[in-house]
Coordinates of C-alpha atoms in Angstrom, one line a residue:
X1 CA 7.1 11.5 -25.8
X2 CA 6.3 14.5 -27.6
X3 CA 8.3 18.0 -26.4
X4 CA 5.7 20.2 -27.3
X5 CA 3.6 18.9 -24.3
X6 CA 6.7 20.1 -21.7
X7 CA 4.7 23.6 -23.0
X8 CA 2.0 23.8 -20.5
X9 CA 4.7 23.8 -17.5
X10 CA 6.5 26.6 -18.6
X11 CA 3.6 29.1 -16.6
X12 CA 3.5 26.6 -13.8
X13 CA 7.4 26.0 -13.2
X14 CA 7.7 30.3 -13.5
X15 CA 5.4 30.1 -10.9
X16 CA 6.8 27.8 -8.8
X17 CA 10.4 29.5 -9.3
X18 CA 9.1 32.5 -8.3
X19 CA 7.0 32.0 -5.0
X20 CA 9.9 30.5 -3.8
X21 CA 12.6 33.3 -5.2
X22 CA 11.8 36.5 -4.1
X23 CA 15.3 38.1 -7.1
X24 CA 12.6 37.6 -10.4
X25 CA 16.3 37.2 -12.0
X26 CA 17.5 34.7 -10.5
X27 CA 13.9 33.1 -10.3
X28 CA 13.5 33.0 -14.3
X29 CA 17.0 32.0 -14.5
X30 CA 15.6 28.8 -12.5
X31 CA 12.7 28.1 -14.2
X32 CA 15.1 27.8 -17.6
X33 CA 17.2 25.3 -16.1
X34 CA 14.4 23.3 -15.2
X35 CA 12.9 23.2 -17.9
X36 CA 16.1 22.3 -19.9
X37 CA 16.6 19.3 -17.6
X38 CA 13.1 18.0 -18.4
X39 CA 13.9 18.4 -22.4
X40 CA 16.9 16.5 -21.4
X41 CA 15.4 13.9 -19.5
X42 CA 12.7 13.6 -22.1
X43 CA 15.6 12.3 -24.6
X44 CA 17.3 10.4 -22.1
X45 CA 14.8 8.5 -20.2
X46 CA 11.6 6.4 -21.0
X47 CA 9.1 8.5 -18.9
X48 CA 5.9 7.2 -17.9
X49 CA 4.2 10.1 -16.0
X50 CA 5.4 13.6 -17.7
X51 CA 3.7 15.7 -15.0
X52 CA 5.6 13.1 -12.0
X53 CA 8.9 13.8 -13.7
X54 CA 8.9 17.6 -14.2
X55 CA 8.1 18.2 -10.9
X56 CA 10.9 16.0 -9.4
X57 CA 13.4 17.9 -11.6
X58 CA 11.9 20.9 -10.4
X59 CA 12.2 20.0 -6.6
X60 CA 15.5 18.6 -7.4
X61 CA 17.2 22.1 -9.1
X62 CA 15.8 24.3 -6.7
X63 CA 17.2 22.3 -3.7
X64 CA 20.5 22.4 -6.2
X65 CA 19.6 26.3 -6.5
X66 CA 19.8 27.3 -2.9
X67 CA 22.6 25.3 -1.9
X68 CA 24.6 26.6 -5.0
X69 CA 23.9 30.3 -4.2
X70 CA 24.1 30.5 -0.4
X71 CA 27.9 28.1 0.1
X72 CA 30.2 29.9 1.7
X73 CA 28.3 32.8 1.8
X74 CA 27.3 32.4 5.7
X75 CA 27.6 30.5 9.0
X76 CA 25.8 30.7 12.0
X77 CA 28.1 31.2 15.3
X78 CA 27.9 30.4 18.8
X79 CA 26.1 33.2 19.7
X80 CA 23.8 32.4 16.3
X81 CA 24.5 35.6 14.1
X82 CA 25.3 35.3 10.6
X83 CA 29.2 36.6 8.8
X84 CA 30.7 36.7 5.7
X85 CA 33.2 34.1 5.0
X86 CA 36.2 36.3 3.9
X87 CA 39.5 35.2 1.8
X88 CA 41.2 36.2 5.1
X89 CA 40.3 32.7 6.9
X90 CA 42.5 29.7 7.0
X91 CA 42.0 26.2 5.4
X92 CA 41.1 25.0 9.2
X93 CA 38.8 27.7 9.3
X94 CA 37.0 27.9 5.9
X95 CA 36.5 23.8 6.8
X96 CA 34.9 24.4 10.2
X97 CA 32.8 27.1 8.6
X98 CA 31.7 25.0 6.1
X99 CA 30.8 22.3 7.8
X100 CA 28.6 25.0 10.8
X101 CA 27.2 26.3 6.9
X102 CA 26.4 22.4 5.6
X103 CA 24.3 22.0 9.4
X104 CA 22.4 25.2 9.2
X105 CA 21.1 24.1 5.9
X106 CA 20.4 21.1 7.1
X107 CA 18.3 22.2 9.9
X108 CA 17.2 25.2 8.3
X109 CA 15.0 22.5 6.1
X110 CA 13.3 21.3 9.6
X111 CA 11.7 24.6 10.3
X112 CA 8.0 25.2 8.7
X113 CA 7.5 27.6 6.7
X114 CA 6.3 30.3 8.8
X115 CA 9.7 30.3 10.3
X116 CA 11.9 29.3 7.8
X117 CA 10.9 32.4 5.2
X118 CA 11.3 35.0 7.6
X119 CA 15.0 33.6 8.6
X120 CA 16.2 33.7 5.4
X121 CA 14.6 37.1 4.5
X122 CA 16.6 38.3 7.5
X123 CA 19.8 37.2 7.3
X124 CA 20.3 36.3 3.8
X125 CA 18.2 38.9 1.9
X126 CA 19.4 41.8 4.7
X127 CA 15.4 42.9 5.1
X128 CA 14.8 44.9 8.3
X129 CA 11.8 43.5 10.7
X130 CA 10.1 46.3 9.6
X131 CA 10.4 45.4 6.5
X132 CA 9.5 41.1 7.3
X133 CA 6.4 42.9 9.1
X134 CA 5.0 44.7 5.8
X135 CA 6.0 41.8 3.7
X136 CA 4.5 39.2 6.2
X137 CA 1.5 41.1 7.6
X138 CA 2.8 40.4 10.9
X139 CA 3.5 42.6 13.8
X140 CA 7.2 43.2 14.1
X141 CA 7.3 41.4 18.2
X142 CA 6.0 38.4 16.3
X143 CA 8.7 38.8 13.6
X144 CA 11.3 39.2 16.3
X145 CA 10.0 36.5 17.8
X146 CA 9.9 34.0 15.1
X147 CA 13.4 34.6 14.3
X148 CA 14.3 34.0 18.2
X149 CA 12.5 31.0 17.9
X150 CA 14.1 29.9 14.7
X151 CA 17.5 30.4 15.8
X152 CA 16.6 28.5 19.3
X153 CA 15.7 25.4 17.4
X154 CA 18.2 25.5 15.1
X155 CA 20.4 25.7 17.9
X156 CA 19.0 22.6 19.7
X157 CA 18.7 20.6 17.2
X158 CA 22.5 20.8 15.8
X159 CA 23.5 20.4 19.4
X160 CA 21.1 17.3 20.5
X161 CA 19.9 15.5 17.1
X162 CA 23.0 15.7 14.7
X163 CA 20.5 14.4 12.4
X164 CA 21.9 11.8 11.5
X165 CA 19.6 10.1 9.7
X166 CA 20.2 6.9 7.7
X167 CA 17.9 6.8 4.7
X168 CA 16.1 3.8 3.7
X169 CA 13.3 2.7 1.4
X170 CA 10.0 2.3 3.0
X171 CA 8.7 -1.5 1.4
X172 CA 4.7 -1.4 1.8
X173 CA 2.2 -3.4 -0.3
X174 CA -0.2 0.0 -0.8
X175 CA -2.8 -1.9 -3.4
X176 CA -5.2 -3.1 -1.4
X177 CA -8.5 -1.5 0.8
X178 CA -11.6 -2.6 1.9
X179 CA -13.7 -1.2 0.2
X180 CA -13.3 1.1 -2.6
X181 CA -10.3 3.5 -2.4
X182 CA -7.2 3.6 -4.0
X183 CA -4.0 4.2 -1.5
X184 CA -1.4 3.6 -3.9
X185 CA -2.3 7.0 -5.6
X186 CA -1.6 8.6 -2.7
X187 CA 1.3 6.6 -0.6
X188 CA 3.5 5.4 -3.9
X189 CA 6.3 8.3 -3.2
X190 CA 8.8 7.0 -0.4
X191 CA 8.1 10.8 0.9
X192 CA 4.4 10.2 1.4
X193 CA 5.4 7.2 3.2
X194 CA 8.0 8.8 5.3
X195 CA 5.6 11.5 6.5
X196 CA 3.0 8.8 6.8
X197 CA 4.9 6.4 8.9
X198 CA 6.0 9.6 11.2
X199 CA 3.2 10.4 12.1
X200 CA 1.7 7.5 13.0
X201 CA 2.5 6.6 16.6
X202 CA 1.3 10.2 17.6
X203 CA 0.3 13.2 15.9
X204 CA 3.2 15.4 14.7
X205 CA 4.1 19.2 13.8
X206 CA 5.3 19.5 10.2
X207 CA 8.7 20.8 11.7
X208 CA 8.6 17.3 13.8
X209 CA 8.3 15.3 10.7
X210 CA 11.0 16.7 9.1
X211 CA 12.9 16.0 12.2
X212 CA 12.0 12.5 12.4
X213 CA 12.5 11.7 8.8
X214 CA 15.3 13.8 7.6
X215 CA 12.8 15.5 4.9
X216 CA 13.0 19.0 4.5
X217 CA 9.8 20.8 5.5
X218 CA 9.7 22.5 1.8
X219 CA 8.9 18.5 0.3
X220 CA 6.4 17.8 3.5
X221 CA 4.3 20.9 3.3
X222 CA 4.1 20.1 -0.6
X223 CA 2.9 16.5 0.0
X224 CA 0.8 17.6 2.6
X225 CA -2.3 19.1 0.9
X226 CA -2.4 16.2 -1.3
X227 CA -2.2 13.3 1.8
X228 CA -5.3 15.1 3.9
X229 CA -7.4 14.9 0.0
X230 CA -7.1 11.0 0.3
X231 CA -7.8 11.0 3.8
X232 CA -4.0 9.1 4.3
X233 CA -3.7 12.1 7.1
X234 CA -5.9 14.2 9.9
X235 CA -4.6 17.2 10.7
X236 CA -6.2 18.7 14.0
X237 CA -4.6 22.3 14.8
X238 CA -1.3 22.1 13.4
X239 CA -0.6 18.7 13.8
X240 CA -0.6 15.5 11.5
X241 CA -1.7 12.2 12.3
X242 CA -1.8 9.6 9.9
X243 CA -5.2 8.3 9.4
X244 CA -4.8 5.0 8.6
X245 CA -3.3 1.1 10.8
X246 CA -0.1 0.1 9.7
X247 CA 0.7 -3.3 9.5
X248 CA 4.4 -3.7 10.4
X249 CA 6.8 -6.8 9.9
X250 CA 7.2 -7.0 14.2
X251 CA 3.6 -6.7 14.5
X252 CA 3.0 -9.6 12.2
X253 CA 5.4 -11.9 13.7
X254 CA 2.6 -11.0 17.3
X255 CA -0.1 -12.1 15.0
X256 CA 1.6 -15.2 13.4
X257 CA 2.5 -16.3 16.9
X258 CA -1.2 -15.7 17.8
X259 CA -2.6 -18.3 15.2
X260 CA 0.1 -20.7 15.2
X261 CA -2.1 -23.2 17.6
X262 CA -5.0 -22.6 15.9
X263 CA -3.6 -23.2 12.3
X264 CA -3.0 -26.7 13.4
X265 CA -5.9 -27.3 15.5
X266 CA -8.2 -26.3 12.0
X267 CA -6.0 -28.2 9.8
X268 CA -6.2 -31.5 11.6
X269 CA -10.0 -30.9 12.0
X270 CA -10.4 -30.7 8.4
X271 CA -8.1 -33.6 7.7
X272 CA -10.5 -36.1 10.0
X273 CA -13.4 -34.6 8.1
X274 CA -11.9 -35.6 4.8
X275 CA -11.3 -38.9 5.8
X276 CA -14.9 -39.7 7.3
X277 CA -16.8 -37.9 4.5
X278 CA -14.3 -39.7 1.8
X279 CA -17.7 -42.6 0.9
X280 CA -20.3 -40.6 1.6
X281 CA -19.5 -37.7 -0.8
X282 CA -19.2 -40.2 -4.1
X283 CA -23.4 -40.2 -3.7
X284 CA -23.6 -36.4 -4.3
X285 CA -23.4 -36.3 -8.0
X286 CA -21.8 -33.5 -9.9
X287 CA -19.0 -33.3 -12.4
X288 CA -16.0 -33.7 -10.5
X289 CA -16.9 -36.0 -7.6
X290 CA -14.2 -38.2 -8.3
X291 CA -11.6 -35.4 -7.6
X292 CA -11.4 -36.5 -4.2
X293 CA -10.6 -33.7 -1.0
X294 CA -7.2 -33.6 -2.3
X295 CA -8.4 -31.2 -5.2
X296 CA -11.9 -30.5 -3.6
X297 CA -11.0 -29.4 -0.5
X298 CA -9.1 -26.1 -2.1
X299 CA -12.7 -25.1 -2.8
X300 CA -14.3 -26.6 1.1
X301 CA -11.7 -25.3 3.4
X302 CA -12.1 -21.4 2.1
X303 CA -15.8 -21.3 2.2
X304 CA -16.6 -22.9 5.2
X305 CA -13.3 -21.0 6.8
X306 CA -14.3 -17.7 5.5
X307 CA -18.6 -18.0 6.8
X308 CA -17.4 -19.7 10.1
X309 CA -15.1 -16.8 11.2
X310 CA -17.7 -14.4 10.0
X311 CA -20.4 -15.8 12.3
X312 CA -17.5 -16.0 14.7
X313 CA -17.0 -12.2 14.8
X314 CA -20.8 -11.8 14.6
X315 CA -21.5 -14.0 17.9
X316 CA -18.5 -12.1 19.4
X317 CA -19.7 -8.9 18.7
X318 CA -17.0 -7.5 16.4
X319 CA -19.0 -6.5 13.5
X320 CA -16.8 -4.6 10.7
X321 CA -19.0 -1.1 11.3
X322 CA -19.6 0.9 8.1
X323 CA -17.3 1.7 5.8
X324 CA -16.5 5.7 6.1
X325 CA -17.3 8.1 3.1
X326 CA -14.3 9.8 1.4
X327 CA -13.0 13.0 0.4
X328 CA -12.2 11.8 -2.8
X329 CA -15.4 9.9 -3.6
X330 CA -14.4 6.3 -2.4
X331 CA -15.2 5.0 0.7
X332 CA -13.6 2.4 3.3
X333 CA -10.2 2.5 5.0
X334 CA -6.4 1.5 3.1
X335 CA -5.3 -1.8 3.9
X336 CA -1.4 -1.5 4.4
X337 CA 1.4 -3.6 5.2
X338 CA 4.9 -3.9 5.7
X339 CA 7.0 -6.2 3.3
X340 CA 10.1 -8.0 3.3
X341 CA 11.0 -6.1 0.4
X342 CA 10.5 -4.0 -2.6
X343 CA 8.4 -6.6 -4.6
X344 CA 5.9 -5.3 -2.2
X345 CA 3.5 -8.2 -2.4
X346 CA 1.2 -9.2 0.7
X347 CA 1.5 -12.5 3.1
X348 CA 2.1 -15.6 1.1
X349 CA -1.1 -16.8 2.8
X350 CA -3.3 -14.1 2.5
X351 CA -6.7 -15.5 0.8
X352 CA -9.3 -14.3 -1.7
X353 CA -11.7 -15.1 -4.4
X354 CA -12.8 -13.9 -7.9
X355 CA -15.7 -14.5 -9.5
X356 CA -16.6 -14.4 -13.3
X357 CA -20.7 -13.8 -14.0
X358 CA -22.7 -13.1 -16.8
X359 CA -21.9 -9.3 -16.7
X360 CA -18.5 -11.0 -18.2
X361 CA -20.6 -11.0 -22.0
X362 CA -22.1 -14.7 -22.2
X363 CA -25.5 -14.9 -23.6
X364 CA -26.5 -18.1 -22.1
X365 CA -29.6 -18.1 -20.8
X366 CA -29.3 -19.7 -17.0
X367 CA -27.7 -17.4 -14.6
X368 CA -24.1 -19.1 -13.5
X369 CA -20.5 -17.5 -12.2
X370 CA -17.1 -19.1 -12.0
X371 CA -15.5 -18.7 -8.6
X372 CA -11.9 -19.0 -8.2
X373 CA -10.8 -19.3 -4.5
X374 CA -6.7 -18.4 -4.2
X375 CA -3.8 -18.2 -1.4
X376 CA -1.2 -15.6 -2.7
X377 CA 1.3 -18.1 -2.5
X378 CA -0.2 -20.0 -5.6
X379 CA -2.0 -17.2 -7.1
X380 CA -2.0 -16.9 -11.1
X381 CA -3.6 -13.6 -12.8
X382 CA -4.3 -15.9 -15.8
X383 CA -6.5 -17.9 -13.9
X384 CA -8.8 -15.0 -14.4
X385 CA -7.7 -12.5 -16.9
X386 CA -6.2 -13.7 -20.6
X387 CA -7.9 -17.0 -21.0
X388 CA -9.0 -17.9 -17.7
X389 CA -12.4 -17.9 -15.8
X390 CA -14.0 -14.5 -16.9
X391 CA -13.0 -15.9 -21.2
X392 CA -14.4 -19.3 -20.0
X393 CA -17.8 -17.6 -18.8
X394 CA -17.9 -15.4 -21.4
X395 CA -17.3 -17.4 -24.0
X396 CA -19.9 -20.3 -22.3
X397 CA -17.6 -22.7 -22.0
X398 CA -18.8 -24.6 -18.7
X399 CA -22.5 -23.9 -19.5
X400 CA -22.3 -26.0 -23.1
X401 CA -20.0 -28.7 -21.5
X402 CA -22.2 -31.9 -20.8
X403 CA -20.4 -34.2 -18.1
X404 CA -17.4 -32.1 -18.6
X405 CA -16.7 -32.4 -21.9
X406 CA -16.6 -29.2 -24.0
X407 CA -18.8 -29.0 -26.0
X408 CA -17.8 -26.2 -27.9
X409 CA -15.1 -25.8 -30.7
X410 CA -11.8 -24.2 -29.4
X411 CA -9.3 -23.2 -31.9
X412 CA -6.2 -24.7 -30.9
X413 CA -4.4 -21.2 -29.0
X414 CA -7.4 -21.1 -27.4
X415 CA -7.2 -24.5 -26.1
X416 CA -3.3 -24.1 -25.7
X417 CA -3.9 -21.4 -23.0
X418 CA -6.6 -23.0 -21.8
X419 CA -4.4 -25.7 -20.6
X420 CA -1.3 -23.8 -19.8
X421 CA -3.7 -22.3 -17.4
X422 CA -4.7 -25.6 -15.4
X423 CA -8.5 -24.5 -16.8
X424 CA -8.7 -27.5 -19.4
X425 CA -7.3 -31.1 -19.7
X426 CA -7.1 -32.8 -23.6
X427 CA -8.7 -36.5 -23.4
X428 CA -9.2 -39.0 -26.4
X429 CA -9.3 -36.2 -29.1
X430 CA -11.7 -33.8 -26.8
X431 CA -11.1 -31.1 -24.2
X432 CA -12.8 -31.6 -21.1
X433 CA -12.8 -29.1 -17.8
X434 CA -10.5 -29.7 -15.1
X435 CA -12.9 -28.1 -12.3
X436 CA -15.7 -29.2 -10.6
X437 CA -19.2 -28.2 -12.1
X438 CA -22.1 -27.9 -9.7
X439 CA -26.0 -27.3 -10.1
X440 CA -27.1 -24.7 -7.4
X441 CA -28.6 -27.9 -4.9
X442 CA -25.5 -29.8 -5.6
X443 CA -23.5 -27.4 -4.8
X444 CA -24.9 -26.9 -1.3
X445 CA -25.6 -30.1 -0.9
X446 CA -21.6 -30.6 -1.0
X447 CA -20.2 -28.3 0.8
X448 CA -22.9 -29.1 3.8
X449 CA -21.2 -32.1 4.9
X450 CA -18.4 -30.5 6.0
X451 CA -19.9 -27.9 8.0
X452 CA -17.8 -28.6 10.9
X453 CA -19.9 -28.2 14.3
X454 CA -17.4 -29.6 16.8
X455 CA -17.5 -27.5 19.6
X456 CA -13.9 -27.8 20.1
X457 CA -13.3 -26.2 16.7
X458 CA -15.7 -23.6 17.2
X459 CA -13.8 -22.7 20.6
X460 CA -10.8 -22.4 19.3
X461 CA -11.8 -20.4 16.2
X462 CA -13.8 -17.6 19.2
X463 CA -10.6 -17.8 21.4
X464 CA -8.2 -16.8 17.9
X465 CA -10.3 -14.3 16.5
X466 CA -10.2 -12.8 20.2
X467 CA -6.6 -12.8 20.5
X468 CA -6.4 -11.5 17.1
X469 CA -8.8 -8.2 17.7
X470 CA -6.7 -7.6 21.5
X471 CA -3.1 -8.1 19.5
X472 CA -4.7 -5.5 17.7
X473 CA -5.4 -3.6 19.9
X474 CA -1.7 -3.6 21.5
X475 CA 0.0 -2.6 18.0
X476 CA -2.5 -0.6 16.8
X477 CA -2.6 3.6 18.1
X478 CA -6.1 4.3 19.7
X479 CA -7.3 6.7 17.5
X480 CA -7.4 4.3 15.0
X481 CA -9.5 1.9 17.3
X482 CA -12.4 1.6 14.8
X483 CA -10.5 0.5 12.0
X484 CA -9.6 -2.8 14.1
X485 CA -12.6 -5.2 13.4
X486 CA -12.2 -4.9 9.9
X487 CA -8.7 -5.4 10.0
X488 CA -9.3 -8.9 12.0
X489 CA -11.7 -9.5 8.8
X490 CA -8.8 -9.0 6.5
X491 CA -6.3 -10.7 8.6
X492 CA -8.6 -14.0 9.4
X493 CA -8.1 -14.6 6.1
X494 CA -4.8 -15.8 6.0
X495 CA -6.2 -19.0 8.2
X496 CA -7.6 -19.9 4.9
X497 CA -4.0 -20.0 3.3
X498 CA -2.1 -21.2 6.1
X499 CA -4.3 -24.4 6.4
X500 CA -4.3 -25.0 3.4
X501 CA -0.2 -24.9 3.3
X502 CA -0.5 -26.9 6.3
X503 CA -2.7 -29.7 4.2
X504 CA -0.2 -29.4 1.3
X505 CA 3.1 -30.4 3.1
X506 CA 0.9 -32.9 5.0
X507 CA 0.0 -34.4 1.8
X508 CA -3.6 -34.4 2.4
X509 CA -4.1 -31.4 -0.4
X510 CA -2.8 -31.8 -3.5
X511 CA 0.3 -30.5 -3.8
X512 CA 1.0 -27.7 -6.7
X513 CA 2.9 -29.0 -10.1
X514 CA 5.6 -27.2 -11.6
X515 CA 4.2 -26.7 -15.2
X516 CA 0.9 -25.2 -14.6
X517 CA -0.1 -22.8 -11.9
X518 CA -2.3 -24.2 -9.2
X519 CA -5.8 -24.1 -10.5
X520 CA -7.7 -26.5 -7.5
X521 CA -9.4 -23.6 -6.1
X522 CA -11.9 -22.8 -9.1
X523 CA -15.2 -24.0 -9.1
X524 CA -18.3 -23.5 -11.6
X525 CA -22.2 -23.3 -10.1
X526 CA -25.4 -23.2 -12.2
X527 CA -27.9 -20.8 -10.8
X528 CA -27.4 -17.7 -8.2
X529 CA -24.4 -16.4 -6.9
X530 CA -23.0 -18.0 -3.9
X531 CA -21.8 -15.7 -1.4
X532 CA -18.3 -16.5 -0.8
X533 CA -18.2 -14.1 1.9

């Protein structure tokens, strides 16, 4: 990384040195230490975000700063006036003292900022309240009382919270929305998460935050700003309230208890279905008919899943509502959930599907996609990116095949990849697809016969779904009430996977091989684009 670019920070770090230094001194003094440490780090470290890094360094020396320049220097007594600590004292003293000096620091960091700045003007700086009122702009009663109620607080919170707070990392998967937002740029710090997760159960002051998380209020008011841009946070009057559902580990193990019954009751429908279907399904002719349900149903069991618990939610009237503008210029709400641990990667059975078009660069004439339906358990990104479905589209592969069999030359890395991705099989000296190929009518034609209608099934799917929405409803705060239904969209999902892991260990779905990644649920149609809901 080249130094030079550590230039433009210079103005900003003086800045920041100085808003929160009121000796200029000792405030430029600062700003060359931090800017040293971030030449340092610069050699030391491989940085990936410049502007990240200089201002952790800069949070990190001036928190460095003021505890360097006010130990031993005061303590707060009983009756919560400041002294000198003199050479006079005893060991036993100057250890007590230290320790009342290590608290007040501690919980000197709680107080907002409107308190916090006039408290140490007062006692550490010596100003007057006459003098706090001219530099404040505030009548000297409500300087007084500010510092009253800074030293009552103080005082309660050494004596009730100890704040002992045990420090641990905050594992959420914040990659996902649904719609078009980005959460991870603004909920990737651990303090935006800690503030976040705070605040959701009820709103909160800033001073309660830090409270609850241990975080000094200088860090929160700083992250603040930046959390209300990406609408991660409300704030009405001076309170916080985080602004988006919270999937934790406890209430997942309420959900997954929810749709145990059902998992099974779906699973052992689709299983009969296979098994009376298994004749007539050989007349419907397409490439791939002979692949049987075992490789098939990857494709059935997530498309007639996905429409039947849309119509589901429709009939029950729990219709997703619209998806809400955003300061930012997105629009939807952050899908976020607890993890196990810092992989940070969602449900093993949560469910999607990609979909490779034309817009991918091929210049064949008849519209056509590549779909590729996958549980996160089995999911492979070279299924779609590298040489995978979008390369395949692209490139025209399915749409020249005849019966299959490629008809186009591969160069042999091509078809190398092609086959480490479960995309392409070699037979007698040619390459031929390993995924079913449908015309539009075929297609639908297909899929129809398993249109499940057995009222039983379609019970059981209404009760789930409305079990699902009033869990919800239990876990979930009430001002975040209209995020629900479209968190039962996102969450119905994971039937798909989970009855398809059901299939798999019954045997009745193929089960996944250990040299290629699992590569069942892709699927090519000629024509339109189905709606894979």
């Amino acid at each position: 990384m080249d130094k030079n670019e550590v230039l433009k920070y210079v103005e900003p770090i003086l800045r920041f040195c100085k808003k929160r230094i009121s000796n200029i001194y000792d405030a430029e003094d600062l700003a060359s230490d931090i800017i040293l440490q971030v030449m340092i780090g610069i050699e030391k470290y491989n940085i990936d975000s410049l502007d990240a890094w200089v201002w952790r360094v800069a949070h990190n020396r001036y928190a460095n700063f003021i505890n360097s320049q006010s130990k031993n220097k005061m303590i707060l007594s009983g009756d919560y006036y400041l002294f000198d600590i003199t050479d006079n004292n005893s060991f036993e003293e100057k250890t007590e003292n230290d320790e009342n000096y290590r608290a007040i620091i501690k919980y000197l960091h709680t107080l907002s900022s409107e308190y916090k700045n006039i408290f140490v003007d007062y006692y550490l700086e010596k100003m007057s309240v006459h003098e706090l009122s001219d530099k404040y702009s505030l009548s000297e009663a409500t300087v007084k009382w500010r510092l009253n109620v800074s030293r009552t607080k103080i005082k309660k919170r050494i004596g009730e919270c100890k704040m002992e707070q045990i420090y641990k990392r905050i594992n959420w998967n914040t990659k996902t929305c649904n719609g078009c937002c980005e959460p991870d740029e603004y909920l990737h710090s651990q303090v935006s998460r800690a503030i976040c997760l705070a605040a959701y159960e009820k709103p909160l002051t800033v001073e309660e935050i830090s409270m609850a998380t241990g975080i000094p209020t200088l860090y929160i008011e700083d992250e603040l700003p930046q959390l209300e841009y990406g609408d991660a946070v409300k704030k009405t009057g001076n309170k916080f309230a985080t602004d988006f559902i919270i999937l934790r580990l406890e209430d997942k193990e309420k959900l997954e208890a929810v749709s145990k019954d059902c998992v099974k009751l779906v699973a052992d429908a689709f299983s009969n279905h296979f098994s009376e279907k298994a004749e007539k399904l050989k007349s419907i002719d397409f490439y791939g008919n002979d692949f049987g349900t075992e490789q098939l149903g990857f494709i059935i069991i997530p498309y007639i899943l996905r429409n039947k618990i849309s119509e589901v939610k429709s009939a029950l009237g729990l219709e997703n509502g619209p998806f809400p503008l955003r300061k930012d210029g997105g629009y939807g709400w952050f899908v976020v959930e607890e993890t196990e641990d810092e992989n940070e990667t969602v449900s093993d059975y949560y469910s999607g599907c990609n979909t490779a078009g034309d817009d991918s660069g091929s210049s064949y004439s008849q519209t056509s996609h590549i779909y590729y339906y996958w549980v996160n358990k089995y999911f492979d990104i070279n299924i779609y990116h590298g040489r995978g479905i979008r390369w395949l589209c692209a490139n025209g592969i399915p749409q020249n095949s005849e019966n299959g069999i490629i008809k186009t030359n591969l160069s042999d890395e091509d078809a190398a990849q092609l086959i480490k991705n479960g995309l392409v099989s070699k037979c007698g000296g040619k390459y031929k697809l390993n995924f079913a190929c449908f015309g539009q009518k075929e297609f639908y034609d297909y899929i129809s016969e398993f249109n499940i209608l057995n009222p039983e099934f379609e019970k059981a799917l209404s009760e789930w779904i409305k079990k699902l929405r009033n869990t919800f409803s239990s876990i979930v705060p009430k001002r975040l009430d209209s995020q629900i239904n479209q968190w039962v969209a996102y969450y119905a999902t994971q039937l798909v996977g989970s009855v398809i892991e059901e299939l798999i260990q019954r045997d009745v779905l193929e089960r996944p091989l250990f040299d290629r990644p699992l590569s069942n649920g892709v699927f090519y149609v000629e024509g339109d684009y189905v709606n894979t809901i």
